Amino acid sequence: MTTRYPHVFSPLKVGHTQIKNRILMGSMHTGLEDLPDAGERMAAYFAERARGGVGMIITGGIGPHPTAGMGAKLLGPDDVAVHRQVTDAVHAAASDVKICMQILHTGSLAGTPDCVAPSPVKSRIARFQPNELTEEGIAEQIAAFANCAALAKQAGYDGVEIIGSAGYLISTFLVEKTNQRSDRWGGSWENRMRFPVEVVRAVRTAVGADFIFVFRISAMDMLQGGMAWDEVVSLAKALQAEGVDVISTHFCWHESFVPTIATMVPRAAFARVTGRLRRELSIPVITSNRINMPQVAEDVLARGDADIVSMARPMLADPDLVNKAREGREDEINTCIACNQACLDHTFTGKLTSCLVNARACREVDVVIAPAAAPKRIAVVGAGPAGLAYATIAAERGHAVTLFDAASEIGGQFNLAKRIPGKEEFYETLRYFGRMIELRGVDLRLNTRVDAAMLKDMGFDEVVVATGIVPRTPAIPGIDHAKVVRYIDVIRGEAEVGQKVAIMGAGGIGFDVAELITHQGTSAALDIDTFAREWGVDFQNHPRGGVTGIEPQVASNGREVTLLQRKATPVGQGLGKTTGWTHRLTLQRRGVKMVSGVDYVKIDDTGLHCTIGGEPVLLEVDTVVVCAGQEPLRGLYDDLVALGLPAQLIGGAFEASELDAKRAIQQATELAVAA
Ligand code: FAD
Ligand code: NAP
Ligand code: SF4
């Protein structure tokens, strides 16, 4: 079969063996590892991805020592059985897919008082100051890595990946800031890299030559005082000499102030750095970060920037991504939009990982799409995320689905979201659902505002009301003043916005509106040079850590914007755990003022009158944009109930408070698989 992606679909020799293509499912901690039925759930999760066509899988991190943190550990023969379930399931699903177990020691980030590190340096994001490892302690840790790798081999894995990046144990030996030792494990560069080199030597001895050995290093750790480029190269060469089969490049140190995987990071932004390293080595090199579609992977490989492309979150979004690429069905790919909302935000708040665009991710055992026992005629009203997910899954199960929307295009509020600079990936979700509508045979009726009487006449067995929301209009004197505008009209470009602006409401939409109305020039998400400038990254000269250390400059169009909320908590506190800081920082760098503890009094020709912390204040603004949340739009549902028709509510129409697309799609998916 000819393919559009010849580089992606060419096999590669890796150590003693071969992988069938160049797509690797990158490591993700999902939380499945920590469940009582971890073996069954991980087996189902990984087997589905193996069937989906990837060349190689790396599991989530497994601890080699009691101090390693992050839950699941592989310490002795008793722990092997659960991993055997995983490897058997993957090899049964696809005998030509390799699966490697990641060995992760989180070091000072372990979150327990017994956490260890080369020096007692507390990370900004850690809970505890780590205990300094003694000489014996270091020897014990090296032996633990070797023991864990040997057990992984016993469990049927094809190899291991050791993570030596991101601020975890191994990387803290490499950097002076976290390694302040003066013995043979610290001080000079040769001493600082001794720990990873000794770990690799011990692991290779323990597992023999016939076992894939991947080592992940920070090619840019995004940290002032981080690794210099010649240190990165020297480390990679030393690991290669010790018998590592593949070097995986990582662009991360968890406490860094540079976003590396969020949606505002351009696709494949860091791949050229991998390319530079690849030219120094003779073993294969993996690149990663924001590579979410096959063409992006193909371009990276064709440029010679990597031998293998790691896709981690894209495999949550669509387990079948690689098969779809191989078969020329890329328009069917459910693309990862890099929102982090259901994956990393969950991981870092102790919840089970899933995916905003694929609510089945990590719930393969519970959420099963099976043919409907008794196919029905179902009307779905509203083609926002909730209606789209419900309609396409119900139709896939064999129901006859008609999907109505009053608008001229599918997507509901996603059509507003996609206009926000940095949210360009939202177009992909709309493309995906558009294709699924065609493929599943959903009868789509756009430009059709339906009412209960129409639906009754059409004789559906069931009506699903996914009509979404209406923006809330706060009852404040002057709310109908000419200078007050709705966020919908601002985002659509249908409202005049002046030079001085107050935004009433600082939730996700308030932040997005502030981003839109202060934005200047190209979206950083679409241009690597702009991204580098806005986040202080120097790809050309590669200073230590890759960062310039100079306060980044973010272009602004000069509007004076104040973002307001009534709560006394810090503005933006409710944004995503792993992405909120990037939005706050960007707006602060554009000079947006953020004020909490506001009471709105009135709006008149002079501006917005309010009290802040009890003090009266007049904000002399030209425009007030209302972003004060939403109310459910349920009139249709009430009318259907009054007519005695079977109806159910989903998405924003069901509950507008704390609604987001993750909840809308999850609820729709769960109901559609049970319909
Ligand atoms: P909606 O998307 O509101 O869709 C409802 C649909 O019903 C509309 O298309 C409407 O035309 C149609 N409709 C209504 N009445 C009728 C009728 N009588 N007949 C026919 N059709 C009808 N969420 C996130 O999770 N992450 C984000 O980053 C994010 N960013 C956002 C940015 C912006 C600027 C906005 C506005 C929203 C954002 N959201 C985000 C929120 C997310 O878009 C909503 O939570 C989601 O769209 C709700 O889905 P829904 O299907 O319930 O409703
Ligand atoms: P939201 O997050 O609930 O924020 C609403 C804002 O309005 C809050 O700041 C609230 O703060 C204020 N408010 C509420 N009632 C008010 C009233 N009566 N008068 C004045 N102010 C009032 O909702 P949203 O910003 O509209 O976003 C809708 C949903 O889309 C959210 O749930 C969000 O998760 C999702 N979204 C997510 C993202 C993302 O990046 N993840 C981006 C955009 C939207 P006070 O009550 O303190 O004033
Ligand atoms: Fe990608 Fe968002 Fe899904 Fe995470 S939740 S895998 S970032 S689409």
PDB file of N, CA and C in Angstrom, residues 599-655:
ATOM      1  N   ASP A 599     -17.301  44.645  43.861  1.00  0.00           N
ATOM      2  CA  ASP A 599     -18.772  44.695  43.868  1.00  0.00           C
ATOM      3  C   ASP A 599     -19.191  45.705  42.812  1.00  0.00           C
ATOM      4  N   TYR A 600     -20.013  45.243  41.873  1.00  0.00           N
ATOM      5  CA  TYR A 600     -20.410  46.151  40.791  1.00  0.00           C
ATOM      6  C   TYR A 600     -21.554  47.033  41.278  1.00  0.00           C
ATOM      7  N   VAL A 601     -21.486  48.347  41.012  1.00  0.00           N
ATOM      8  CA  VAL A 601     -22.523  49.273  41.483  1.00  0.00           C
ATOM      9  C   VAL A 601     -23.396  49.717  40.299  1.00  0.00           C
ATOM     10  N   LYS A 602     -22.788  50.320  39.285  1.00  0.00           N
ATOM     11  CA  LYS A 602     -23.568  50.730  38.103  1.00  0.00           C
ATOM     12  C   LYS A 602     -22.629  51.041  36.936  1.00  0.00           C
ATOM     13  N   ILE A 603     -23.235  51.143  35.756  1.00  0.00           N
ATOM     14  CA  ILE A 603     -22.480  51.532  34.560  1.00  0.00           C
ATOM     15  C   ILE A 603     -23.171  52.768  33.998  1.00  0.00           C
ATOM     16  N   ASP A 604     -22.379  53.811  33.698  1.00  0.00           N
ATOM     17  CA  ASP A 604     -22.965  55.005  33.072  1.00  0.00           C
ATOM     18  C   ASP A 604     -21.960  55.606  32.093  1.00  0.00           C
ATOM     19  N   ASP A 605     -22.226  56.813  31.624  1.00  0.00           N
ATOM     20  CA  ASP A 605     -21.361  57.424  30.604  1.00  0.00           C
ATOM     21  C   ASP A 605     -19.919  57.552  31.075  1.00  0.00           C
ATOM     22  N   THR A 606     -19.726  57.652  32.401  1.00  0.00           N
ATOM     23  CA  THR A 606     -18.352  57.835  32.900  1.00  0.00           C
ATOM     24  C   THR A 606     -17.606  56.507  33.009  1.00  0.00           C
ATOM     25  N   GLY A 607     -18.306  55.421  33.082  1.00  0.00           N
ATOM     26  CA  GLY A 607     -17.614  54.125  33.161  1.00  0.00           C
ATOM     27  C   GLY A 607     -18.309  53.150  34.090  1.00  0.00           C
ATOM     28  N   LEU A 608     -17.493  52.242  34.659  1.00  0.00           N
ATOM     29  CA  LEU A 608     -18.019  51.207  35.565  1.00  0.00           C
ATOM     30  C   LEU A 608     -17.735  51.624  37.013  1.00  0.00           C
ATOM     31  N   HIS A 609     -18.815  51.808  37.774  1.00  0.00           N
ATOM     32  CA  HIS A 609     -18.681  52.153  39.190  1.00  0.00           C
ATOM     33  C   HIS A 609     -18.724  50.863  39.992  1.00  0.00           C
ATOM     34  N   CYS A 610     -17.768  50.726  40.892  1.00  0.00           N
ATOM     35  CA  CYS A 610     -17.778  49.522  41.718  1.00  0.00           C
ATOM     36  C   CYS A 610     -17.080  49.818  43.050  1.00  0.00           C
ATOM     37  N   THR A 611     -17.077  48.845  43.923  1.00  0.00           N
ATOM     38  CA  THR A 611     -16.219  48.943  45.102  1.00  0.00           C
ATOM     39  C   THR A 611     -15.205  47.812  44.996  1.00  0.00           C
ATOM     40  N   ILE A 612     -13.995  48.135  45.424  1.00  0.00           N
ATOM     41  CA  ILE A 612     -12.945  47.109  45.421  1.00  0.00           C
ATOM     42  C   ILE A 612     -12.414  47.042  46.848  1.00  0.00           C
ATOM     43  N   GLY A 613     -12.607  45.871  47.456  1.00  0.00           N
ATOM     44  CA  GLY A 613     -12.257  45.737  48.869  1.00  0.00           C
ATOM     45  C   GLY A 613     -13.000  46.759  49.722  1.00  0.00           C
ATOM     46  N   GLY A 614     -14.232  47.089  49.314  1.00  0.00           N
ATOM     47  CA  GLY A 614     -15.066  48.011  50.085  1.00  0.00           C
ATOM     48  C   GLY A 614     -14.890  49.474  49.698  1.00  0.00           C
ATOM     49  N   GLU A 615     -13.830  49.838  48.962  1.00  0.00           N
ATOM     50  CA  GLU A 615     -13.567  51.239  48.574  1.00  0.00           C
ATOM     51  C   GLU A 615     -14.246  51.545  47.243  1.00  0.00           C
ATOM     52  N   PRO A 616     -14.991  52.685  47.151  1.00  0.00           N
ATOM     53  CA  PRO A 616     -15.610  53.030  45.868  1.00  0.00           C
ATOM     54  C   PRO A 616     -14.554  53.378  44.817  1.00  0.00           C
ATOM     55  N   VAL A 617     -14.753  52.853  43.615  1.00  0.00           N
ATOM     56  CA  VAL A 617     -13.795  53.073  42.518  1.00  0.00           C
ATOM     57  C   VAL A 617     -14.592  53.297  41.238  1.00  0.00           C
ATOM     58  N   LEU A 618     -14.145  54.246  40.429  1.00  0.00           N
ATOM     59  CA  LEU A 618     -14.735  54.425  39.099  1.00  0.00           C
ATOM     60  C   LEU A 618     -13.704  53.973  38.070  1.00  0.00           C
ATOM     61  N   LEU A 619     -14.033  52.971  37.300  1.00  0.00           N
ATOM     62  CA  LEU A 619     -13.153  52.554  36.195  1.00  0.00           C
ATOM     63  C   LEU A 619     -13.624  53.297  34.955  1.00  0.00           C
ATOM     64  N   GLU A 620     -12.815  54.254  34.506  1.00  0.00           N
ATOM     65  CA  GLU A 620     -13.229  55.107  33.375  1.00  0.00           C
ATOM     66  C   GLU A 620     -12.966  54.359  32.071  1.00  0.00           C
ATOM     67  N   VAL A 621     -13.858  53.475  31.749  1.00  0.00           N
ATOM     68  CA  VAL A 621     -13.639  52.622  30.573  1.00  0.00           C
ATOM     69  C   VAL A 621     -14.608  52.980  29.456  1.00  0.00           C
ATOM     70  N   ASP A 622     -14.178  52.625  28.224  1.00  0.00           N
ATOM     71  CA  ASP A 622     -15.038  52.847  27.057  1.00  0.00           C
ATOM     72  C   ASP A 622     -15.997  51.673  26.860  1.00  0.00           C
ATOM     73  N   THR A 623     -15.543  50.497  27.297  1.00  0.00           N
ATOM     74  CA  THR A 623     -16.333  49.282  27.039  1.00  0.00           C
ATOM     75  C   THR A 623     -16.329  48.387  28.276  1.00  0.00           C
ATOM     76  N   VAL A 624     -17.486  47.794  28.553  1.00  0.00           N
ATOM     77  CA  VAL A 624     -17.577  46.756  29.584  1.00  0.00           C
ATOM     78  C   VAL A 624     -18.000  45.464  28.873  1.00  0.00           C
ATOM     79  N   VAL A 625     -17.148  44.437  28.936  1.00  0.00           N
ATOM     80  CA  VAL A 625     -17.510  43.153  28.317  1.00  0.00           C
ATOM     81  C   VAL A 625     -18.034  42.241  29.422  1.00  0.00           C
ATOM     82  N   VAL A 626     -19.240  41.731  29.234  1.00  0.00           N
ATOM     83  CA  VAL A 626     -19.848  40.875  30.259  1.00  0.00           C
ATOM     84  C   VAL A 626     -19.471  39.410  29.985  1.00  0.00           C
ATOM     85  N   CYS A 627     -18.741  38.833  30.933  1.00  0.00           N
ATOM     86  CA  CYS A 627     -18.340  37.405  30.858  1.00  0.00           C
ATOM     87  C   CYS A 627     -18.727  36.774  32.190  1.00  0.00           C
ATOM     88  N   ALA A 628     -19.995  36.908  32.552  1.00  0.00           N
ATOM     89  CA  ALA A 628     -20.445  36.583  33.912  1.00  0.00           C
ATOM     90  C   ALA A 628     -21.094  35.213  34.008  1.00  0.00           C
ATOM     91  N   GLY A 629     -20.575  34.258  33.240  1.00  0.00           N
ATOM     92  CA  GLY A 629     -21.109  32.901  33.316  1.00  0.00           C
ATOM     93  C   GLY A 629     -22.363  32.728  32.488  1.00  0.00           C
ATOM     94  N   GLN A 630     -23.017  31.582  32.667  1.00  0.00           N
ATOM     95  CA  GLN A 630     -24.141  31.231  31.801  1.00  0.00           C
ATOM     96  C   GLN A 630     -25.273  30.563  32.569  1.00  0.00           C
ATOM     97  N   GLU A 631     -26.423  30.551  31.913  1.00  0.00           N
ATOM     98  CA  GLU A 631     -27.597  29.837  32.445  1.00  0.00           C
ATOM     99  C   GLU A 631     -27.990  28.783  31.405  1.00  0.00           C
ATOM    100  N   PRO A 632     -28.550  27.656  31.863  1.00  0.00           N
ATOM    101  CA  PRO A 632     -28.966  26.621  30.896  1.00  0.00           C
ATOM    102  C   PRO A 632     -30.110  27.110  29.993  1.00  0.00           C
ATOM    103  N   LEU A 633     -30.087  26.661  28.747  1.00  0.00           N
ATOM    104  CA  LEU A 633     -31.174  26.987  27.810  1.00  0.00           C
ATOM    105  C   LEU A 633     -32.074  25.749  27.711  1.00  0.00           C
ATOM    106  N   ARG A 634     -33.214  25.817  28.438  1.00  0.00           N
ATOM    107  CA  ARG A 634     -34.010  24.597  28.610  1.00  0.00           C
ATOM    108  C   ARG A 634     -35.452  24.725  28.166  1.00  0.00           C
ATOM    109  N   GLY A 635     -35.773  25.836  27.492  1.00  0.00           N
ATOM    110  CA  GLY A 635     -37.180  26.058  27.113  1.00  0.00           C
ATOM    111  C   GLY A 635     -37.734  24.903  26.303  1.00  0.00           C
ATOM    112  N   LEU A 636     -36.918  24.408  25.375  1.00  0.00           N
ATOM    113  CA  LEU A 636     -37.376  23.322  24.512  1.00  0.00           C
ATOM    114  C   LEU A 636     -37.697  22.077  25.348  1.00  0.00           C
ATOM    115  N   TYR A 637     -36.832  21.781  26.281  1.00  0.00           N
ATOM    116  CA  TYR A 637     -37.042  20.597  27.134  1.00  0.00           C
ATOM    117  C   TYR A 637     -38.359  20.733  27.899  1.00  0.00           C
ATOM    118  N   ASP A 638     -38.582  21.909  28.494  1.00  0.00           N
ATOM    119  CA  ASP A 638     -39.816  22.112  29.267  1.00  0.00           C
ATOM    120  C   ASP A 638     -41.041  21.907  28.370  1.00  0.00           C
ATOM    121  N   ASP A 639     -40.958  22.415  27.139  1.00  0.00           N
ATOM    122  CA  ASP A 639     -42.091  22.272  26.213  1.00  0.00           C
ATOM    123  C   ASP A 639     -42.323  20.800  25.845  1.00  0.00           C
ATOM    124  N   LEU A 640     -41.228  20.070  25.651  1.00  0.00           N
ATOM    125  CA  LEU A 640     -41.351  18.641  25.306  1.00  0.00           C
ATOM    126  C   LEU A 640     -42.011  17.871  26.451  1.00  0.00           C
ATOM    127  N   VAL A 641     -41.556  18.176  27.664  1.00  0.00           N
ATOM    128  CA  VAL A 641     -42.132  17.500  28.832  1.00  0.00           C
ATOM    129  C   VAL A 641     -43.625  17.814  28.924  1.00  0.00           C
ATOM    130  N   ALA A 642     -43.961  19.091  28.671  1.00  0.00           N
ATOM    131  CA  ALA A 642     -45.375  19.497  28.744  1.00  0.00           C
ATOM    132  C   ALA A 642     -46.208  18.726  27.721  1.00  0.00           C
ATOM    133  N   LEU A 643     -45.584  18.389  26.582  1.00  0.00           N
ATOM    134  CA  LEU A 643     -46.311  17.624  25.553  1.00  0.00           C
ATOM    135  C   LEU A 643     -46.264  16.112  25.813  1.00  0.00           C
ATOM    136  N   GLY A 644     -45.582  15.717  26.865  1.00  0.00           N
ATOM    137  CA  GLY A 644     -45.497  14.294  27.223  1.00  0.00           C
ATOM    138  C   GLY A 644     -44.541  13.506  26.350  1.00  0.00           C
ATOM    139  N   LEU A 645     -43.561  14.214  25.726  1.00  0.00           N
ATOM    140  CA  LEU A 645     -42.598  13.495  24.865  1.00  0.00           C
ATOM    141  C   LEU A 645     -41.368  13.073  25.663  1.00  0.00           C
ATOM    142  N   PRO A 646     -40.819  11.869  25.377  1.00  0.00           N
ATOM    143  CA  PRO A 646     -39.629  11.438  26.114  1.00  0.00           C
ATOM    144  C   PRO A 646     -38.410  12.280  25.708  1.00  0.00           C
ATOM    145  N   ALA A 647     -37.807  12.954  26.692  1.00  0.00           N
ATOM    146  CA  ALA A 647     -36.681  13.846  26.381  1.00  0.00           C
ATOM    147  C   ALA A 647     -35.657  13.764  27.497  1.00  0.00           C
ATOM    148  N   GLN A 648     -34.396  13.989  27.127  1.00  0.00           N
ATOM    149  CA  GLN A 648     -33.384  14.110  28.183  1.00  0.00           C
ATOM    150  C   GLN A 648     -32.432  15.255  27.863  1.00  0.00           C
ATOM    151  N   LEU A 649     -31.893  15.832  28.935  1.00  0.00           N
ATOM    152  CA  LEU A 649     -31.015  16.989  28.813  1.00  0.00           C
ATOM    153  C   LEU A 649     -29.560  16.552  28.901  1.00  0.00           C
ATOM    154  N   ILE A 650     -28.707  17.177  28.079  1.00  0.00           N
ATOM    155  CA  ILE A 650     -27.262  16.934  28.226  1.00  0.00           C
ATOM    156  C   ILE A 650     -26.509  18.257  28.052  1.00  0.00           C
ATOM    157  N   GLY A 651     -25.241  18.263  28.460  1.00  0.00           N
ATOM    158  CA  GLY A 651     -24.368  19.427  28.263  1.00  0.00           C
ATOM    159  C   GLY A 651     -24.830  20.634  29.062  1.00  0.00           C
ATOM    160  N   GLY A 652     -24.630  21.806  28.478  1.00  0.00           N
ATOM    161  CA  GLY A 652     -24.985  23.046  29.160  1.00  0.00           C
ATOM    162  C   GLY A 652     -26.459  23.163  29.462  1.00  0.00           C
ATOM    163  N   ALA A 653     -27.277  22.561  28.612  1.00  0.00           N
ATOM    164  CA  ALA A 653     -28.718  22.606  28.852  1.00  0.00           C
ATOM    165  C   ALA A 653     -29.065  21.841  30.135  1.00  0.00           C
ATOM    166  N   PHE A 654     -28.293  20.842  30.459  1.00  0.00           N
ATOM    167  CA  PHE A 654     -28.504  20.056  31.675  1.00  0.00           C
ATOM    168  C   PHE A 654     -28.056  20.851  32.902  1.00  0.00           C
ATOM    169  N   GLU A 655     -26.839  21.418  32.823  1.00  0.00           N
ATOM    170  CA  GLU A 655     -26.277  22.157  33.963  1.00  0.00           C
ATOM    171  C   GLU A 655     -25.216  23.113  33.416  1.00  0.00           C
TER     172      GLU A 655
END
